[in-house]
JSON list of C-alpha atoms in Angstrom, two decimals:
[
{"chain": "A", "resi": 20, "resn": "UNK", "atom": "CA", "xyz": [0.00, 0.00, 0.00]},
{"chain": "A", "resi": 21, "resn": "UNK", "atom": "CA", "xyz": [2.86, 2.52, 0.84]},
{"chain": "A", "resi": 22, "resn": "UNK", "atom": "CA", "xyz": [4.76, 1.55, -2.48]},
{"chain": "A", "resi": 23, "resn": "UNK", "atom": "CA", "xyz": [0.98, 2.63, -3.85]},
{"chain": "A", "resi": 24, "resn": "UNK", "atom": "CA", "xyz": [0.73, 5.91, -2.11]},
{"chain": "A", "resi": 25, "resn": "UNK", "atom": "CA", "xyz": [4.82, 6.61, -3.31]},
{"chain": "A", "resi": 26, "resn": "UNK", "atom": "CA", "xyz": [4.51, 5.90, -6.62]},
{"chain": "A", "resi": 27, "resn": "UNK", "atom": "CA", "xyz": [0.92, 7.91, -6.62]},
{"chain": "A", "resi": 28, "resn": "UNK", "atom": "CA", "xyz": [2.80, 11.03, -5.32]},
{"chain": "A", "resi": 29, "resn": "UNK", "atom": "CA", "xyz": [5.82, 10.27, -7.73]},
{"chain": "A", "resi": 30, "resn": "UNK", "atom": "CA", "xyz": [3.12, 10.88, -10.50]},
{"chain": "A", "resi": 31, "resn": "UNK", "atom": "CA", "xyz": [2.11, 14.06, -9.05]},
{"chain": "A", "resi": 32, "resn": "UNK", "atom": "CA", "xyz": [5.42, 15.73, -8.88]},
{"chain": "A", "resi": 33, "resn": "UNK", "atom": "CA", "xyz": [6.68, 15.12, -12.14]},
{"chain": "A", "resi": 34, "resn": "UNK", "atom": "CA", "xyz": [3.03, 16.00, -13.48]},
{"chain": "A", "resi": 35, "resn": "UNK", "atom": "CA", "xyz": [3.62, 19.36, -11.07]},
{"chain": "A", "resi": 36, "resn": "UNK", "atom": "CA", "xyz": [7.36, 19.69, -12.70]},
{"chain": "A", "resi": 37, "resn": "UNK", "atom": "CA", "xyz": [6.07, 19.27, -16.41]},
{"chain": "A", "resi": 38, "resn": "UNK", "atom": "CA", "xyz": [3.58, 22.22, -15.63]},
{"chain": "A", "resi": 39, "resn": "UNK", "atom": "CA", "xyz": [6.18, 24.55, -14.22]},
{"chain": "A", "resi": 40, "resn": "UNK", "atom": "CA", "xyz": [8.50, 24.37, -16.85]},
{"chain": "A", "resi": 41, "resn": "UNK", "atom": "CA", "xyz": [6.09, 24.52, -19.71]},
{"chain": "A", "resi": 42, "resn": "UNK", "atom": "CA", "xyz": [4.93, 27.91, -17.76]},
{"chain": "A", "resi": 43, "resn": "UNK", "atom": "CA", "xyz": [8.84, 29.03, -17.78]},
{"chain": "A", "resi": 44, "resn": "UNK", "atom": "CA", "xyz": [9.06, 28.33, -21.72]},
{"chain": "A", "resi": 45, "resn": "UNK", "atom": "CA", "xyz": [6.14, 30.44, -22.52]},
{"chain": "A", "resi": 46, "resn": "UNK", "atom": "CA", "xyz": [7.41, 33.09, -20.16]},
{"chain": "A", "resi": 47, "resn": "UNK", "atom": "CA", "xyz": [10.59, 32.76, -21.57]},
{"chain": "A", "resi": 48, "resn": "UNK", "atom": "CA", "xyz": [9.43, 33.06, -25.31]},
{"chain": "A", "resi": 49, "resn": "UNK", "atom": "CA", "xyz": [7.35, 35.80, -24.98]},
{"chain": "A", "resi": 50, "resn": "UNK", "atom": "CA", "xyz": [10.10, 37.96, -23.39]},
{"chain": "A", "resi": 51, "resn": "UNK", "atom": "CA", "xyz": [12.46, 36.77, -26.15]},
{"chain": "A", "resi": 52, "resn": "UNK", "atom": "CA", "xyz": [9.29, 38.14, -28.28]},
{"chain": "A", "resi": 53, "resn": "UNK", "atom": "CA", "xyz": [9.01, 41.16, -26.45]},
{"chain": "A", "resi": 54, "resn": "UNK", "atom": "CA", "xyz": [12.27, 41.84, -26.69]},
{"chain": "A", "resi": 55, "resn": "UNK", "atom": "CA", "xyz": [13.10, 41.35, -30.09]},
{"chain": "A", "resi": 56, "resn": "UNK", "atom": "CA", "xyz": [9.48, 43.60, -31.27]},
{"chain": "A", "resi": 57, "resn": "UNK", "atom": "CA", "xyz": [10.97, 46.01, -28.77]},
{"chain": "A", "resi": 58, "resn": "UNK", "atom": "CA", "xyz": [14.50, 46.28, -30.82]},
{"chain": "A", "resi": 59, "resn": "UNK", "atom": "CA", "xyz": [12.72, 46.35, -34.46]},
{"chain": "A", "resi": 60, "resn": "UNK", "atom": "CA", "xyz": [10.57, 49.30, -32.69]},
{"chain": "A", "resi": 61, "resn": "UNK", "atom": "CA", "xyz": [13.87, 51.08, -31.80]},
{"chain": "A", "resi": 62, "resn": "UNK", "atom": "CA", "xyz": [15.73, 50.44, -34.79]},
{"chain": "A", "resi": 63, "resn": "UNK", "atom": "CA", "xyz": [12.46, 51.70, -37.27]},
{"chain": "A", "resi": 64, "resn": "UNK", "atom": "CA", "xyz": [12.25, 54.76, -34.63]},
{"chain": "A", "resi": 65, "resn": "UNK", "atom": "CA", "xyz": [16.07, 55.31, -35.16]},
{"chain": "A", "resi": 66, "resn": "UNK", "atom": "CA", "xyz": [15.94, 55.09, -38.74]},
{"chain": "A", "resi": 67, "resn": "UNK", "atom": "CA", "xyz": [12.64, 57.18, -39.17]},
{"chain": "A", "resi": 68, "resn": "UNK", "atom": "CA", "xyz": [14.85, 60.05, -36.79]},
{"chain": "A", "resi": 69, "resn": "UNK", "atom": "CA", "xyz": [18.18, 59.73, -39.18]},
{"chain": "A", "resi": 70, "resn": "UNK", "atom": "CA", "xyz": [16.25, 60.27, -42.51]},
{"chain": "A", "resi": 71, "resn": "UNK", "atom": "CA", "xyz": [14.56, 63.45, -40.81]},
{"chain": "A", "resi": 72, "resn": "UNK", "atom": "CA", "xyz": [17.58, 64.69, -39.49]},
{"chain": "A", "resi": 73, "resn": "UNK", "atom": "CA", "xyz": [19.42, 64.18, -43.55]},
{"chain": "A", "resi": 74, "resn": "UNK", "atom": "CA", "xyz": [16.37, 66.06, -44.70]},
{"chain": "A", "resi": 75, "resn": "UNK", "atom": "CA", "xyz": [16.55, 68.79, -42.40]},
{"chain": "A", "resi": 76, "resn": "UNK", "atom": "CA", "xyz": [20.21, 68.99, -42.67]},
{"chain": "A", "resi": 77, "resn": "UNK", "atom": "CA", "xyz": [19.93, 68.61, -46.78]},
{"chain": "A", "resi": 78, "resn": "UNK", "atom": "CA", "xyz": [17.11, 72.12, -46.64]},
{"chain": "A", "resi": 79, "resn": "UNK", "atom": "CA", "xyz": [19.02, 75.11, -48.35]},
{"chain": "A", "resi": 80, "resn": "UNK", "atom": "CA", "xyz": [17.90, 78.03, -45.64]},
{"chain": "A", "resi": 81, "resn": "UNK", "atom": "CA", "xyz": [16.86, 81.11, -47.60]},
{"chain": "A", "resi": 82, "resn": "UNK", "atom": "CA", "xyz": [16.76, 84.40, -46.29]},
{"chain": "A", "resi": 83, "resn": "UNK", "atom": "CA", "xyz": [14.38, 87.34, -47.82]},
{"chain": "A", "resi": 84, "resn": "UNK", "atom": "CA", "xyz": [15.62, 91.01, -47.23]},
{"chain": "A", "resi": 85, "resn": "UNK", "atom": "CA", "xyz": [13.49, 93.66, -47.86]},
{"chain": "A", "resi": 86, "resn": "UNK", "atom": "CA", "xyz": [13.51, 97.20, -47.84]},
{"chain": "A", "resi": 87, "resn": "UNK", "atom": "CA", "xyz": [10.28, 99.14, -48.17]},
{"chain": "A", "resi": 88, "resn": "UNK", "atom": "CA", "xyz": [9.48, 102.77, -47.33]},
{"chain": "A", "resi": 89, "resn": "UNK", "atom": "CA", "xyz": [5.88, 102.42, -48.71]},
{"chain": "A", "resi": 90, "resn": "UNK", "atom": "CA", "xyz": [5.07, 98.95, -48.81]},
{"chain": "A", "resi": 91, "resn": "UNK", "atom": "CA", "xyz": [4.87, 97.67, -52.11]},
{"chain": "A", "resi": 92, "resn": "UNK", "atom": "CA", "xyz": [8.28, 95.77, -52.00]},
{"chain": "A", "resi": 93, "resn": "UNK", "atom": "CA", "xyz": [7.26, 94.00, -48.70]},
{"chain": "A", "resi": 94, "resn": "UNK", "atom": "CA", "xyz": [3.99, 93.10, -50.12]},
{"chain": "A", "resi": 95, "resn": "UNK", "atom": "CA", "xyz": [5.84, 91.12, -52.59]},
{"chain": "A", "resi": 96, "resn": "UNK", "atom": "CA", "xyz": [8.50, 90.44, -50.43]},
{"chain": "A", "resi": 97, "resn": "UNK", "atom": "CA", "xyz": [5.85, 88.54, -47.82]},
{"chain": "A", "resi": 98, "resn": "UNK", "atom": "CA", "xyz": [4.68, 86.50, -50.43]},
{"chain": "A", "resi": 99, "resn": "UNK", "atom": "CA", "xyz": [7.70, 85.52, -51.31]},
{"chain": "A", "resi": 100, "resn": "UNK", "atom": "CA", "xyz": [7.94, 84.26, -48.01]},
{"chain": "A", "resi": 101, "resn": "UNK", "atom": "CA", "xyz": [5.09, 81.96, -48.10]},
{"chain": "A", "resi": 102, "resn": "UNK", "atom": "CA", "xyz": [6.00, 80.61, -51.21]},
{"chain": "A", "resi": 103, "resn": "UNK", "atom": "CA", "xyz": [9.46, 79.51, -50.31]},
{"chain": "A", "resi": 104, "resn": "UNK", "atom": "CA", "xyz": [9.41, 79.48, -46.78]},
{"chain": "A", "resi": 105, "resn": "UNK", "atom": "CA", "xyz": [12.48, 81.62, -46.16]},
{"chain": "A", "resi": 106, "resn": "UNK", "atom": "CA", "xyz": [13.32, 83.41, -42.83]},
{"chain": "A", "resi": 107, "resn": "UNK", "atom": "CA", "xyz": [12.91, 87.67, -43.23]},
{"chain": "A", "resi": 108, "resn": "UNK", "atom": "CA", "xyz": [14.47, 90.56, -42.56]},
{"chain": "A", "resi": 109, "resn": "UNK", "atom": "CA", "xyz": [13.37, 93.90, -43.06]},
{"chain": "A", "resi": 110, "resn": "UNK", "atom": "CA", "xyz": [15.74, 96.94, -43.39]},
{"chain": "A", "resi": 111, "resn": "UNK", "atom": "CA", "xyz": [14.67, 99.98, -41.08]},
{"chain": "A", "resi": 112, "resn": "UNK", "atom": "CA", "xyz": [16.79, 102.80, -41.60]},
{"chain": "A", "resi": 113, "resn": "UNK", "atom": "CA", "xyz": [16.79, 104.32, -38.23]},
{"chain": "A", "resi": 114, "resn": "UNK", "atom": "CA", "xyz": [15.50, 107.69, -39.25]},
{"chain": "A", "resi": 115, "resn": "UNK", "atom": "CA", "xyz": [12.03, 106.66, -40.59]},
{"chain": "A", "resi": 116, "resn": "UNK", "atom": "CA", "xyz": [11.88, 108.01, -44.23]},
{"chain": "A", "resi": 117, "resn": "UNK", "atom": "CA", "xyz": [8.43, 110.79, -43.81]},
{"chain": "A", "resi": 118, "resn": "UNK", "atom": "CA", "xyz": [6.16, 111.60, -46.68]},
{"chain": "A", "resi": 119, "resn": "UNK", "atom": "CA", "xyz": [8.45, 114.81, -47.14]},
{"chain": "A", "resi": 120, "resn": "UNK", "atom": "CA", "xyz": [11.47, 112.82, -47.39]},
{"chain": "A", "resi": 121, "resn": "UNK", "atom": "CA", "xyz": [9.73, 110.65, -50.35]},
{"chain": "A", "resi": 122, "resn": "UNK", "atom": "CA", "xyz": [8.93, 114.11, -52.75]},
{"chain": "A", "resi": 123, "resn": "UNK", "atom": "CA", "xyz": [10.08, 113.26, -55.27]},
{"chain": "A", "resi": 124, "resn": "UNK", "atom": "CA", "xyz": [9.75, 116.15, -56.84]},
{"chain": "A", "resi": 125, "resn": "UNK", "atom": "CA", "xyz": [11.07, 117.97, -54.63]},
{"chain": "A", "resi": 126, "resn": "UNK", "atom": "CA", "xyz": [14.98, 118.08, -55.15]},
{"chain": "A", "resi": 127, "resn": "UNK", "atom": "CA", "xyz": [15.92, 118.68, -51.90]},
{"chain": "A", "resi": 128, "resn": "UNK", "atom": "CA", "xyz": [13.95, 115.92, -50.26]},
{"chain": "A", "resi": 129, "resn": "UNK", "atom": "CA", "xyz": [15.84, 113.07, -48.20]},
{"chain": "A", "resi": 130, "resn": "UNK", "atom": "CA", "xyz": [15.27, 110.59, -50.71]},
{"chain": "A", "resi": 131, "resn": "UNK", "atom": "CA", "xyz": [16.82, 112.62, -53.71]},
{"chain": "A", "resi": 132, "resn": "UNK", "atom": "CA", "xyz": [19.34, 113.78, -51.90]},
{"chain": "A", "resi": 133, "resn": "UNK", "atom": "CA", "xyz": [20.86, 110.56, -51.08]},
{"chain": "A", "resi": 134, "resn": "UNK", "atom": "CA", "xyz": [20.34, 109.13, -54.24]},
{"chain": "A", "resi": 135, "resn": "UNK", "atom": "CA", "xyz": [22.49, 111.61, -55.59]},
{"chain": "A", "resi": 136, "resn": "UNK", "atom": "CA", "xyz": [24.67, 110.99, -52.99]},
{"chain": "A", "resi": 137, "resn": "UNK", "atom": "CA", "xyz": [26.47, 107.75, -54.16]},
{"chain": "A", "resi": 138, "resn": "UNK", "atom": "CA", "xyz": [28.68, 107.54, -50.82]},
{"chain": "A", "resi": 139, "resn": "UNK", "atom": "CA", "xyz": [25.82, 107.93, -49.17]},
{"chain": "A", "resi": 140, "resn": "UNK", "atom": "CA", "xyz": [25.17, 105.25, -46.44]},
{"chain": "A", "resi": 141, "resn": "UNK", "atom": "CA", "xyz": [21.75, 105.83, -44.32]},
{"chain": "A", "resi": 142, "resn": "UNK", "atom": "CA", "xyz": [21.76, 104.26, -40.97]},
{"chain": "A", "resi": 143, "resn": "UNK", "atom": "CA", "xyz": [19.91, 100.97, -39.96]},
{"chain": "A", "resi": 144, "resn": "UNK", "atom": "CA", "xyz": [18.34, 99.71, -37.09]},
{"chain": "A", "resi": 145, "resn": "UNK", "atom": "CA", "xyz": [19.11, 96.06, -36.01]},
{"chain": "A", "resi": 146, "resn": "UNK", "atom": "CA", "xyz": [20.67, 93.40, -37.85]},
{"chain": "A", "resi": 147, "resn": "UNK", "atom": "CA", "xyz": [21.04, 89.77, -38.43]},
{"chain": "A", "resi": 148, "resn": "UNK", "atom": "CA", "xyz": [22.88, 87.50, -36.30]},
{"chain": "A", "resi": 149, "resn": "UNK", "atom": "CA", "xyz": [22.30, 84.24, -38.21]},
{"chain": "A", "resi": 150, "resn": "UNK", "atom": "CA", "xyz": [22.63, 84.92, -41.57]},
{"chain": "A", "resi": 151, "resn": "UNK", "atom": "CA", "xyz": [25.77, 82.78, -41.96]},
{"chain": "A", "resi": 152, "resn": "UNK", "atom": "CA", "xyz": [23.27, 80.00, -41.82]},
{"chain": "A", "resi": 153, "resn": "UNK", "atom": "CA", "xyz": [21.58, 81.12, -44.84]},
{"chain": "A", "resi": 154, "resn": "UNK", "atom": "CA", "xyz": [22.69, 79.80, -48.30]},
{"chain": "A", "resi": 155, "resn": "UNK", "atom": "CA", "xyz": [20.67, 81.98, -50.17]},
{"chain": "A", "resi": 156, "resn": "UNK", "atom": "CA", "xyz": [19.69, 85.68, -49.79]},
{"chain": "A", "resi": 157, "resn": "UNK", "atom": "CA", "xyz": [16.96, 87.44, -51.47]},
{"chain": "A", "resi": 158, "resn": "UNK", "atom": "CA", "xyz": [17.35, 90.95, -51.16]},
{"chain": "A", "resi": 159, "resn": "UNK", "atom": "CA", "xyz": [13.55, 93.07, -52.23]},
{"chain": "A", "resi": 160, "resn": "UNK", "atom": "CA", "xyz": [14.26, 97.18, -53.08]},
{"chain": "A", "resi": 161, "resn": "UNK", "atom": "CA", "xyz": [12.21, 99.60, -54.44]},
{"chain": "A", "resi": 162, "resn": "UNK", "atom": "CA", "xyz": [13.96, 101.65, -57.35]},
{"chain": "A", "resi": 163, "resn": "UNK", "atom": "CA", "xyz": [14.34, 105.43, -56.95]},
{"chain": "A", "resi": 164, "resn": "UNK", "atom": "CA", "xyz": [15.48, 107.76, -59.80]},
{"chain": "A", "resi": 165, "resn": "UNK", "atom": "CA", "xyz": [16.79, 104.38, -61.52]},
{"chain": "A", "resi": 166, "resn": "UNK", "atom": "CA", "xyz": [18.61, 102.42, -58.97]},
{"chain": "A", "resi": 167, "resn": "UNK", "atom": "CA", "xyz": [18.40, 100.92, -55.42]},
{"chain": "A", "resi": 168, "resn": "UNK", "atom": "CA", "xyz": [17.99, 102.89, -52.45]},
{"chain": "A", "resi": 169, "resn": "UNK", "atom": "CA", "xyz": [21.19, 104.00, -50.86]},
{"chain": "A", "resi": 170, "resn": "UNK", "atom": "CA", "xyz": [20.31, 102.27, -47.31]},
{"chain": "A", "resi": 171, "resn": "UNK", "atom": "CA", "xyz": [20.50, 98.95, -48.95]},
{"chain": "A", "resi": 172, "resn": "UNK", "atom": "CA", "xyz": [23.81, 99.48, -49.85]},
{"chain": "A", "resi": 173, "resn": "UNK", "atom": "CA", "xyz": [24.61, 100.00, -46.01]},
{"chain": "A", "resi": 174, "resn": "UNK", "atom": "CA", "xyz": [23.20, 96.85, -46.28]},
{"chain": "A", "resi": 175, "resn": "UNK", "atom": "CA", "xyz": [25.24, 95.09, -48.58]},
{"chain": "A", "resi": 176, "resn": "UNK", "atom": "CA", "xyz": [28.21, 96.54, -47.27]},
{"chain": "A", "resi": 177, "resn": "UNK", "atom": "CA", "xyz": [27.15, 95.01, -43.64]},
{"chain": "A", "resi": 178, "resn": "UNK", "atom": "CA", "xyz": [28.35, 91.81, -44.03]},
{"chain": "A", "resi": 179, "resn": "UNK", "atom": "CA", "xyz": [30.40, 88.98, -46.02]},
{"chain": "A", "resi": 180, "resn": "UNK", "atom": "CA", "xyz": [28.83, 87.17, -48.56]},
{"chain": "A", "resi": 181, "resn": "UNK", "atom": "CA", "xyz": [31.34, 85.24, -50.21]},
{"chain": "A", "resi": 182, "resn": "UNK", "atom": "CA", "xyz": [30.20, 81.95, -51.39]},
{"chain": "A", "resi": 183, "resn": "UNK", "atom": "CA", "xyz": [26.09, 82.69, -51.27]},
{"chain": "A", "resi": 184, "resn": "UNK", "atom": "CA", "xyz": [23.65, 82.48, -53.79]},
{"chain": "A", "resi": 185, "resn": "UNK", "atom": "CA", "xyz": [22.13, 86.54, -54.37]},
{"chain": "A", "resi": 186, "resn": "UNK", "atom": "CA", "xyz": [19.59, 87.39, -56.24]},
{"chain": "A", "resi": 187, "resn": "UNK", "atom": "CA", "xyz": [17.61, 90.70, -55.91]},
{"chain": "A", "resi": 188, "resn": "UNK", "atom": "CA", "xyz": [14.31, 91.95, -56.96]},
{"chain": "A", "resi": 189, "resn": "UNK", "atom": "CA", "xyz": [12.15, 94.81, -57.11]},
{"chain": "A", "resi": 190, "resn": "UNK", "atom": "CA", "xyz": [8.89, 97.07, -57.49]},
{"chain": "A", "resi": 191, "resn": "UNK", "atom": "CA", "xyz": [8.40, 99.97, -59.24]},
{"chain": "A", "resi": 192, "resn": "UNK", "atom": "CA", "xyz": [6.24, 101.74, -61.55]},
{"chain": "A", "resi": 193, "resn": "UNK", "atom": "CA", "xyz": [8.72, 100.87, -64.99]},
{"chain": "A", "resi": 194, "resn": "UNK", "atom": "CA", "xyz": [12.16, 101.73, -63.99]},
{"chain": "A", "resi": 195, "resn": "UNK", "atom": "CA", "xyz": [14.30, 97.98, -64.75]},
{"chain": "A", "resi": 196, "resn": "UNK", "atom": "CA", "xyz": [15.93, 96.24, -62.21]},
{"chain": "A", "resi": 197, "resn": "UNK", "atom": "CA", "xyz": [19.36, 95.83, -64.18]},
{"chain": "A", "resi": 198, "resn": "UNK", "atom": "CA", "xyz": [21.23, 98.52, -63.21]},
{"chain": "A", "resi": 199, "resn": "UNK", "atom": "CA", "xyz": [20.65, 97.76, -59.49]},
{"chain": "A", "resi": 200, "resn": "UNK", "atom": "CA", "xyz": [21.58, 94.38, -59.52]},
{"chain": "A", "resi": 201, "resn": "UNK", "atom": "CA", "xyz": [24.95, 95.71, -61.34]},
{"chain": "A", "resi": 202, "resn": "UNK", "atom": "CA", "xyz": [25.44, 98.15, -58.69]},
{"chain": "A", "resi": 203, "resn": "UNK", "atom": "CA", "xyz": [24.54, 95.00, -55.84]},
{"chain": "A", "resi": 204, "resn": "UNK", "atom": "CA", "xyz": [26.91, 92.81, -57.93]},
{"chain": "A", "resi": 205, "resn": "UNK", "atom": "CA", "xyz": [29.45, 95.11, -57.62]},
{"chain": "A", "resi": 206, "resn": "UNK", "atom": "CA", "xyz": [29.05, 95.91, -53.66]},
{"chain": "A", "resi": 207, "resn": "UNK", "atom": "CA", "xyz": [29.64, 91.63, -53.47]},
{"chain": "A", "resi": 208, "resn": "UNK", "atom": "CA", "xyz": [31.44, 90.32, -56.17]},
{"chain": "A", "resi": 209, "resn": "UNK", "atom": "CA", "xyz": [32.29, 87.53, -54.59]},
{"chain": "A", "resi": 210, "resn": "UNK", "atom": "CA", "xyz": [28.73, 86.03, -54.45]},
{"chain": "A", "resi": 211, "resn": "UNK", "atom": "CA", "xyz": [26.82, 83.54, -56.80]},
{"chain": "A", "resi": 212, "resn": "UNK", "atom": "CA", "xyz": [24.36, 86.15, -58.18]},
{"chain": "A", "resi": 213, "resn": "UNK", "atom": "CA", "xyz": [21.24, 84.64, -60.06]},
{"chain": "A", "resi": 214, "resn": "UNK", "atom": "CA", "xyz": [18.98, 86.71, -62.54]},
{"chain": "A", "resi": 215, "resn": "UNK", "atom": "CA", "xyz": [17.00, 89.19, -60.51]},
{"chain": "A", "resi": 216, "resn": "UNK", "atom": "CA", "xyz": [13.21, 90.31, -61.81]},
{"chain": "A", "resi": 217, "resn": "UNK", "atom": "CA", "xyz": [10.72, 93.49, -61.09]},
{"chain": "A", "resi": 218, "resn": "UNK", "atom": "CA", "xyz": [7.45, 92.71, -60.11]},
{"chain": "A", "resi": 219, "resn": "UNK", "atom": "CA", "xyz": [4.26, 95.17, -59.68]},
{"chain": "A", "resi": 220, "resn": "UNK", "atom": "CA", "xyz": [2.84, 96.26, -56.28]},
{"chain": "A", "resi": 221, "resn": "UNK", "atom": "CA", "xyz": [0.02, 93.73, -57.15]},
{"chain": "A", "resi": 222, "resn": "UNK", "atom": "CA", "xyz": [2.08, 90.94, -58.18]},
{"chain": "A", "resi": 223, "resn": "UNK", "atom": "CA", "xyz": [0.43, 87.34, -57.99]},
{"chain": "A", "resi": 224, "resn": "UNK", "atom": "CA", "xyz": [1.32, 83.93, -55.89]},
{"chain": "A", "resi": 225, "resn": "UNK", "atom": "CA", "xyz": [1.22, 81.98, -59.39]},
{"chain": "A", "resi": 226, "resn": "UNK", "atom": "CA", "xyz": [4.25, 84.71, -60.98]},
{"chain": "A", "resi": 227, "resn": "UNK", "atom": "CA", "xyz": [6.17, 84.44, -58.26]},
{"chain": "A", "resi": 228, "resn": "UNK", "atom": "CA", "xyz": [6.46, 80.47, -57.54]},
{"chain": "A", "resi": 229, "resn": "UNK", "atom": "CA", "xyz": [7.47, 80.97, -61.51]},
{"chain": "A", "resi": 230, "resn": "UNK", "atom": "CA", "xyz": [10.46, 82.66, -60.85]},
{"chain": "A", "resi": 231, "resn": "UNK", "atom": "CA", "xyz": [11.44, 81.08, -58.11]},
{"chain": "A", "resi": 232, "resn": "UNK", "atom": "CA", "xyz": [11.01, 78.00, -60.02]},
{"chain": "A", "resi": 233, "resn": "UNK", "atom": "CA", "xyz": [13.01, 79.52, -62.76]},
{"chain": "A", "resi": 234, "resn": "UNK", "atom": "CA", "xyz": [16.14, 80.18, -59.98]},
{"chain": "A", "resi": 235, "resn": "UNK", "atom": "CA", "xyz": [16.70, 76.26, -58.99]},
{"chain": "A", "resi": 236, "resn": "UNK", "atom": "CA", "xyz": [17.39, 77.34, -55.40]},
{"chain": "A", "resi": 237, "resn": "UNK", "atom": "CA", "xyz": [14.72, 74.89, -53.64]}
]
């Protein structure tokens, strides 16, 4: 009868063992699972962070400038902006140009008097303390008596930009944009200057995406 009662509890123990280490085996594989959907996780997450971080580092940053004493350039200049994405910066002179200073036709106004004035260098306000980041500069002027306003000369005479891609543009109510661009060209010769274009106060979204288009620089 004992041998009975042994061999009956024999039974039971190994039964008992069996069941404990078919319970460690299933524990056991699904941490190996765990583990291994855990890595694939981290590795897709670290390869989904490396291809933004190329394509963020790949983005050419463009910079619009724009100088506007009545607002038509920086209407242009904003839309510019939204088409291309760019950072701005806008040129304030730091003596605000008045409505006297902008007669025209009066010779002895501000504006005519520093236009005739080609060493003249108007004062500006602020400046920009990234733009060595930028690979490309815009730079938005209107055109008075022919050319670009002196103060974005003091501009272009602010800092270095060897190696960047220039390009300016304009508004105004005929005048061509050549002869500033020549006279930008010549203030930074040492910059890759693309074809520069005038543009009306009114200019649409649909002309300007063409010409940036037409520049290659996104």
């Amino acid at each position: 009868m004992k041998k009975v009662i042994g061999l009956f509890l024999t039974i039971i123990l190994i039964i008992s063992l069996s069941a404990c280490a078919a319970e460690n085996g299933e524990s056991s594989s699904t941490d190996n699972n765990t583990t291994s959907q855990s890595t694939t996780t981290n590795a897709n997450e670290s390869e989904k962070t490396d291809t933004v971080t190329d394509q963020t580092e790949n983005e050419i940053k463009i910079l619009v400038v724009c100088f506007s004493a009545t607002g038509n350039t920086e209407t242009v200049a904003e839309k510019i902006v939204e088409v291309t994405g760019a950072d701005y910066y806008e040129i304030i002179p730091e003596q605000a140009y008045s409505e006297d200073d902008l007669n025209y036709s009066d010779d002895d106004c501000r504006a005519n008097r520093e236009q005739q004035d080609e060493n003249a260098r108007p004062s500006i306000t602020g400046g920009i303390e990234n733009i060595d980041e930028h690979e490309v500069v815009l730079i938005g002027h209107p055109i008075w008596w022919g050319i670009e306003p002196r103060i974005v000369d003091t501009f272009m005479e602010s800092y270095d930009f060897s190696g960047k891609t220039l390009v300016n543009f304009c508004t105004s109510g005929g005048s061509g944009i050549s002869t500033s661009t020549e006279n930008l060209k010549a203030l930074s010769p040492n910059a890759n200057w693309l074809e520069g274009k005038r543009f009306s106060n009114n200019a649409d979204i649909d002309e300007i995406e063409q010409w940036i288009d037409s520049l290659g620089i996104q």
